[in-house]
Amino acid sequence: MTRFPGYPFTSRWHAHPGGLRQHYVDEGTGAPVLFVHGNPSWSYLWRRPILALRDRFRCVAPDHIGMGLSDKPAAREYDHTFASRVDDLDALVGHLIAHRGAPERGWTLVMHDWGGPIGMAWACRHPGRVARLVVLNTAAFPSPHGERVRLPLRAPLWVLRRTRLGARLFLRHNLFARGATWRPLGVRRRMPADVRAAFLAPYDRPEHRVAVQRFVHDIPLRPGDRAWPLLEGTGRRLDRFAGLPAFVGWGLRDPVFDPAMLAEWRRRLPHARVEVCRRAGHYLLEDAHERFVPAIRSFLTET
C-alpha cells in the first residue's frame, strides 16, 4: 500500500551538481506533460491529473528542492530563490531529454501557485519546447494590483516575511503549510485527514520547512525585491505564448490569486478555454477535482 493515499507512483530522483537529489514522478507514455507545483504543496497535488492522463500522456511532476520527497538542504546549503527553481527545472527537463527519451518539443506545462512563474520563466528560455499551457490559480507577471499588497494579506505577509515571530510560525509551528490545508485559507472543502497528512508529511520537522519559508521571503512584490527582475521579464515575454492552446482553471475563493489575476490571464491568453468554479479555493484540484480533472483531460485530448 502506498504511503500516501491516491499516489501509487514510482519515485525517481535526479542528482543536481553538488549532490542534491530532486524527486520526481514520471508516469505513462506519449506527449510529455510537465506539472509544476507551488508553495507549500508538492507533487502529491497532481495525483489525480496524473492518474487520469498517464494512459495517453507522459506525466512528469517534480518536487522542488527542499519540498516533497526531494532533499531538504539547510538555508546555507542551497540558494532558495525563484531563479534557482527555474535552473533546477531546466536541468531536470534537460536530463529527461538527453538521457530518458523525452522529446525536445511538444511539452504541455501545467502550473499552480509558484509553478506559474517558475514554469513560464523556464518556457521563456525554451519557447520552442512548449506546445500547450494549463494555468491553475497562479500568476507569471507582476500583480495587477500594483506594488501595494491587498489589505487582507498585508499584515500577515509582513509578519511572516519580516519578524522573528514569522520565523517561529514557519519553522517551529509549520503554520504556513498547515494553514494551506485548512478552510477557508487553502481549501473550501474539508480535506480528509489522510490527505491532509500527506500534504504535510514532507514538512515533519523544522529543518524540513526551510524551503516553505524561503518561498514566501522570495515573493516579488515590488522593484528592488530579489525576484522582481525575473518575474517582470517573464511577464514581458508572455505574449510569445498567446497563440498556444491554453486552458485556464480558476477557483474564485482563492484569497491570493483573485479575479483580477484571472482577468490578466484572459487578457494575455485571449484564446484560452476558461473554467471557473465559484466554490473552489486555492487548492482547486482538492475542492473541485471532479470538475477540473476531466476538463484538463478533455483539453489535452482535443488539442
Coordinates of C-alpha atoms in Angstrom, one line a residue:
M1 CA 0.0 0.0 0.0
T2 CA 1.3 3.4 -0.9
R3 CA 2.3 5.7 2.0
F4 CA 0.2 8.5 0.5
P5 CA -3.4 7.9 -0.5
G6 CA -4.0 8.1 -4.2
Y7 CA -0.3 8.4 -5.0
P8 CA 0.7 5.0 -6.3
F9 CA 3.7 6.2 -8.3
T10 CA 7.3 5.1 -8.6
S11 CA 9.7 7.6 -7.1
R12 CA 12.6 8.8 -9.2
W13 CA 15.4 11.2 -8.4
H14 CA 17.7 13.5 -10.4
A15 CA 21.1 14.4 -8.8
H16 CA 22.0 18.0 -9.4
P17 CA 25.6 19.3 -9.2
G18 CA 26.6 19.4 -5.6
G19 CA 24.7 16.2 -4.8
L20 CA 21.2 17.4 -4.0
R21 CA 18.6 15.0 -5.2
Q22 CA 15.4 16.1 -6.8
H23 CA 12.4 13.8 -6.5
Y24 CA 10.0 13.5 -9.5
V25 CA 7.2 11.3 -10.8
D26 CA 7.5 10.1 -14.4
E27 CA 4.4 8.1 -15.4
G28 CA 2.9 7.0 -18.7
T29 CA 3.9 7.4 -22.3
G30 CA 3.0 9.8 -25.0
A31 CA 3.3 13.6 -25.4
P32 CA 5.0 15.0 -22.2
V33 CA 3.0 16.9 -19.6
L34 CA 5.1 18.8 -17.1
F35 CA 3.4 19.6 -13.7
V36 CA 5.0 22.4 -11.7
H37 CA 3.7 22.8 -8.1
G38 CA 4.0 25.8 -5.8
N39 CA 4.3 26.5 -2.1
P40 CA 3.7 24.7 0.2
S41 CA 2.5 21.8 -1.9
W42 CA 4.4 19.1 -3.7
S43 CA 3.8 16.5 -6.5
Y44 CA 1.0 15.0 -4.4
L45 CA -1.1 17.9 -5.6
W46 CA -1.0 16.3 -9.1
R47 CA -2.0 12.8 -8.2
R48 CA -5.5 12.9 -9.7
P49 CA -4.5 14.5 -13.1
I50 CA -1.6 12.1 -13.4
L51 CA -3.9 9.1 -12.8
A52 CA -6.3 10.5 -15.4
L53 CA -3.7 11.2 -18.0
R54 CA -1.0 8.6 -17.8
D55 CA -2.8 6.3 -20.2
R56 CA -2.2 8.8 -23.1
F57 CA 0.5 11.1 -21.9
R58 CA 3.9 11.1 -20.2
C59 CA 3.3 12.9 -16.9
V60 CA 6.4 14.4 -15.2
A61 CA 5.9 16.0 -11.8
P62 CA 9.0 17.2 -9.9
D63 CA 9.2 18.3 -6.3
H64 CA 11.2 21.5 -5.8
I65 CA 14.4 21.1 -3.8
G66 CA 13.5 21.3 -0.1
M67 CA 9.9 20.2 -0.8
G68 CA 8.0 17.0 -1.2
L69 CA 10.3 14.0 -1.3
S70 CA 13.3 15.9 -2.6
D71 CA 16.3 16.6 -0.4
K72 CA 15.9 19.3 2.2
P73 CA 19.1 21.4 2.4
A74 CA 19.7 24.0 5.1
A75 CA 19.5 27.6 4.1
R76 CA 23.3 27.9 3.7
E77 CA 23.4 24.7 1.5
Y78 CA 21.1 25.8 -1.3
D79 CA 20.1 29.1 -2.9
H80 CA 16.3 29.0 -2.2
T81 CA 15.3 31.5 -4.9
F82 CA 13.0 31.9 -7.8
A83 CA 15.9 31.7 -10.2
S84 CA 17.3 28.5 -8.6
R85 CA 13.9 26.8 -9.1
V86 CA 14.0 27.7 -12.8
D87 CA 17.5 26.4 -13.1
D88 CA 16.5 23.1 -11.4
L89 CA 13.5 22.6 -13.7
D90 CA 15.7 23.4 -16.7
A91 CA 18.3 20.8 -15.6
L92 CA 15.7 18.1 -14.9
V93 CA 14.0 18.5 -18.3
G94 CA 17.3 18.6 -20.0
H95 CA 18.2 15.4 -18.3
L96 CA 15.0 13.7 -19.3
I97 CA 15.6 14.8 -22.9
A98 CA 19.2 13.8 -23.0
H99 CA 19.0 10.5 -21.1
R100 CA 15.4 9.4 -20.6
G101 CA 13.9 9.5 -24.1
A102 CA 11.8 12.6 -23.6
P103 CA 11.2 14.7 -26.8
E104 CA 12.7 18.2 -27.1
R105 CA 9.3 19.6 -28.3
G106 CA 5.6 19.2 -27.6
W107 CA 5.6 19.8 -23.8
T108 CA 2.5 20.8 -22.0
L109 CA 3.0 23.0 -18.9
V110 CA 0.6 22.6 -16.0
M111 CA 1.2 25.2 -13.3
H112 CA -0.2 26.1 -9.9
D113 CA 0.8 28.9 -7.5
W114 CA 4.6 29.4 -7.7
G115 CA 4.6 26.9 -10.5
G116 CA 3.3 29.6 -12.8
P117 CA 6.3 32.0 -12.6
I118 CA 8.7 29.1 -12.4
G119 CA 7.2 27.2 -15.4
M120 CA 6.8 30.3 -17.6
A121 CA 10.3 31.5 -16.8
W122 CA 11.5 28.1 -18.0
A123 CA 9.3 28.3 -21.0
C124 CA 10.8 31.7 -21.9
R125 CA 14.2 30.0 -22.1
H126 CA 12.9 27.3 -24.4
P127 CA 9.7 28.7 -26.1
G128 CA 10.0 26.1 -28.9
R129 CA 9.6 23.2 -26.5
V130 CA 6.2 24.3 -25.2
A131 CA 3.0 23.3 -27.1
R132 CA 0.2 24.0 -24.6
L133 CA -0.4 25.7 -21.3
V134 CA -2.6 24.7 -18.3
V135 CA -2.9 27.6 -15.8
L136 CA -4.4 27.0 -12.4
N137 CA -4.6 29.8 -9.8
T138 CA -1.2 31.2 -10.4
A139 CA 0.5 34.3 -12.0
A140 CA 3.6 34.8 -14.1
F141 CA 3.5 38.6 -14.2
P142 CA 3.6 41.4 -11.6
S143 CA 0.5 41.8 -9.6
P144 CA -2.3 43.7 -11.4
H145 CA -2.9 45.4 -8.0
G146 CA 0.5 47.1 -8.3
E147 CA 3.0 47.3 -5.5
R148 CA 0.5 47.5 -2.7
V149 CA -0.3 44.2 -1.1
R150 CA -4.1 43.7 -0.9
L151 CA -5.3 44.8 2.5
P152 CA -6.4 41.4 3.9
L153 CA -2.9 40.0 3.2
R154 CA -0.8 43.0 4.1
A155 CA -0.3 42.4 7.9
P156 CA 0.1 38.6 7.8
L157 CA 2.6 38.8 5.0
W158 CA 4.6 41.4 6.8
V159 CA 4.7 39.3 9.9
L160 CA 5.8 36.2 8.0
R161 CA 8.5 37.9 6.0
R162 CA 9.9 40.4 8.5
T163 CA 9.7 39.2 12.1
R164 CA 11.1 36.6 14.4
L165 CA 7.5 35.6 15.1
G166 CA 7.1 34.8 11.5
A167 CA 10.2 32.6 11.5
R168 CA 8.8 30.7 14.5
L169 CA 5.4 30.3 12.8
F170 CA 7.1 28.8 9.8
L171 CA 9.8 26.6 11.3
R172 CA 8.5 25.6 14.7
H173 CA 4.8 25.5 14.1
N174 CA 4.6 24.8 10.4
L175 CA 1.7 27.3 10.3
F176 CA 2.0 28.1 6.6
A177 CA 1.8 24.5 5.3
R178 CA -0.8 23.6 7.9
G179 CA -2.9 26.7 7.0
A180 CA -2.9 25.8 3.4
T181 CA -4.8 22.6 4.2
W182 CA -7.4 24.5 6.3
R183 CA -10.7 26.0 5.4
P184 CA -11.1 28.7 4.3
L185 CA -7.4 29.6 3.6
G186 CA -6.3 26.9 1.1
V187 CA -9.5 24.9 0.6
R188 CA -13.2 25.4 0.8
R189 CA -14.0 21.7 1.2
R190 CA -12.6 20.0 4.3
M191 CA -9.6 17.7 3.4
P192 CA -9.9 14.1 4.6
A193 CA -7.4 13.5 7.4
D194 CA -5.2 11.2 5.5
V195 CA -5.0 13.6 2.5
R196 CA -4.1 16.4 4.8
A197 CA -1.5 14.3 6.5
A198 CA 0.0 13.5 3.0
F199 CA 0.3 17.2 2.1
L200 CA 2.1 17.9 5.4
A201 CA 4.2 14.7 5.6
P202 CA 7.3 16.2 3.9
Y203 CA 7.4 19.1 6.4
D204 CA 7.5 17.0 9.5
R205 CA 10.2 18.9 11.5
P206 CA 11.6 22.4 11.5
E207 CA 14.7 21.7 9.3
H208 CA 12.4 20.4 6.6
R209 CA 10.4 23.6 6.5
V210 CA 13.1 26.0 5.2
A211 CA 12.0 26.0 1.6
V212 CA 8.4 26.8 2.6
Q213 CA 9.7 29.8 4.5
R214 CA 12.1 31.0 1.8
F215 CA 9.5 30.8 -0.9
V216 CA 7.4 33.4 1.0
H217 CA 10.5 35.5 1.6
D218 CA 11.2 35.5 -2.2
I219 CA 7.7 36.7 -3.3
P220 CA 8.4 39.6 -5.7
L221 CA 6.2 42.4 -4.6
R222 CA 7.9 45.5 -6.0
P223 CA 11.1 46.6 -7.8
G224 CA 14.1 46.0 -5.6
D225 CA 12.9 42.6 -4.5
R226 CA 15.4 40.0 -5.5
A227 CA 13.0 38.0 -7.7
W228 CA 11.4 41.1 -9.3
P229 CA 13.6 41.3 -12.4
L230 CA 12.9 37.7 -13.4
L231 CA 9.2 38.0 -12.8
E232 CA 8.9 41.2 -14.7
G233 CA 11.0 39.8 -17.6
T234 CA 8.8 36.7 -17.7
G235 CA 5.7 38.9 -17.8
R236 CA 7.1 40.9 -20.7
R237 CA 7.7 37.8 -22.8
L238 CA 4.3 36.1 -22.2
D239 CA 3.0 37.5 -25.5
R240 CA 5.0 34.9 -27.4
F241 CA 2.7 32.2 -25.9
A242 CA -0.6 34.0 -26.6
G243 CA -1.3 31.8 -29.7
L244 CA -0.8 28.5 -28.0
P245 CA -3.7 26.3 -27.0
A246 CA -4.3 27.1 -23.3
F247 CA -6.6 26.1 -20.5
V248 CA -7.2 28.4 -17.5
G249 CA -8.9 26.8 -14.5
W250 CA -9.7 29.0 -11.5
G251 CA -11.1 28.7 -8.0
L252 CA -12.7 32.0 -7.2
R253 CA -12.4 31.6 -3.4
D254 CA -8.6 31.9 -3.5
P255 CA -7.6 34.7 -1.1
V256 CA -4.4 35.4 -3.0
F257 CA -5.0 34.7 -6.7
D258 CA -8.1 36.7 -7.1
P259 CA -10.3 37.6 -10.1
A260 CA -8.0 40.5 -11.1
M261 CA -5.3 37.9 -11.8
L262 CA -7.7 35.7 -13.7
A263 CA -8.7 38.7 -15.8
E264 CA -5.0 39.3 -16.6
W265 CA -4.6 35.7 -17.8
R266 CA -7.7 36.2 -20.0
R267 CA -6.0 39.3 -21.5
R268 CA -2.7 37.6 -22.1
L269 CA -4.2 34.3 -23.4
P270 CA -7.2 35.6 -25.3
H271 CA -7.9 32.2 -27.0
A272 CA -7.8 30.1 -23.8
R273 CA -10.5 27.9 -22.6
V274 CA -11.5 29.2 -19.2
E275 CA -13.2 27.1 -16.5
V276 CA -14.2 28.9 -13.3
C277 CA -15.6 27.4 -10.1
R278 CA -17.1 29.8 -7.6
R279 CA -16.9 27.3 -4.8
A280 CA -13.3 26.3 -5.1
G281 CA -10.4 27.9 -3.3
H282 CA -6.6 27.9 -3.8
Y283 CA -6.3 24.2 -4.0
L284 CA -8.9 23.9 -6.7
L285 CA -7.8 20.3 -7.5
E286 CA -8.9 19.4 -4.0
D287 CA -12.1 21.4 -3.9
A288 CA -13.4 20.7 -7.4
H289 CA -11.3 17.8 -8.9
E290 CA -14.5 16.3 -10.3
R291 CA -14.8 19.3 -12.5
F292 CA -11.3 20.3 -13.3
V293 CA -9.5 16.9 -13.9
P294 CA -12.0 15.9 -16.7
A295 CA -11.8 19.4 -18.2
I296 CA -8.0 19.2 -18.3
R297 CA -8.1 15.8 -19.9
S298 CA -10.6 16.9 -22.5
F299 CA -8.5 19.9 -23.3
L300 CA -5.3 17.8 -23.8
T301 CA -7.0 15.1 -25.9
E302 CA -8.9 17.6 -28.1
T303 CA -5.9 19.9 -28.9

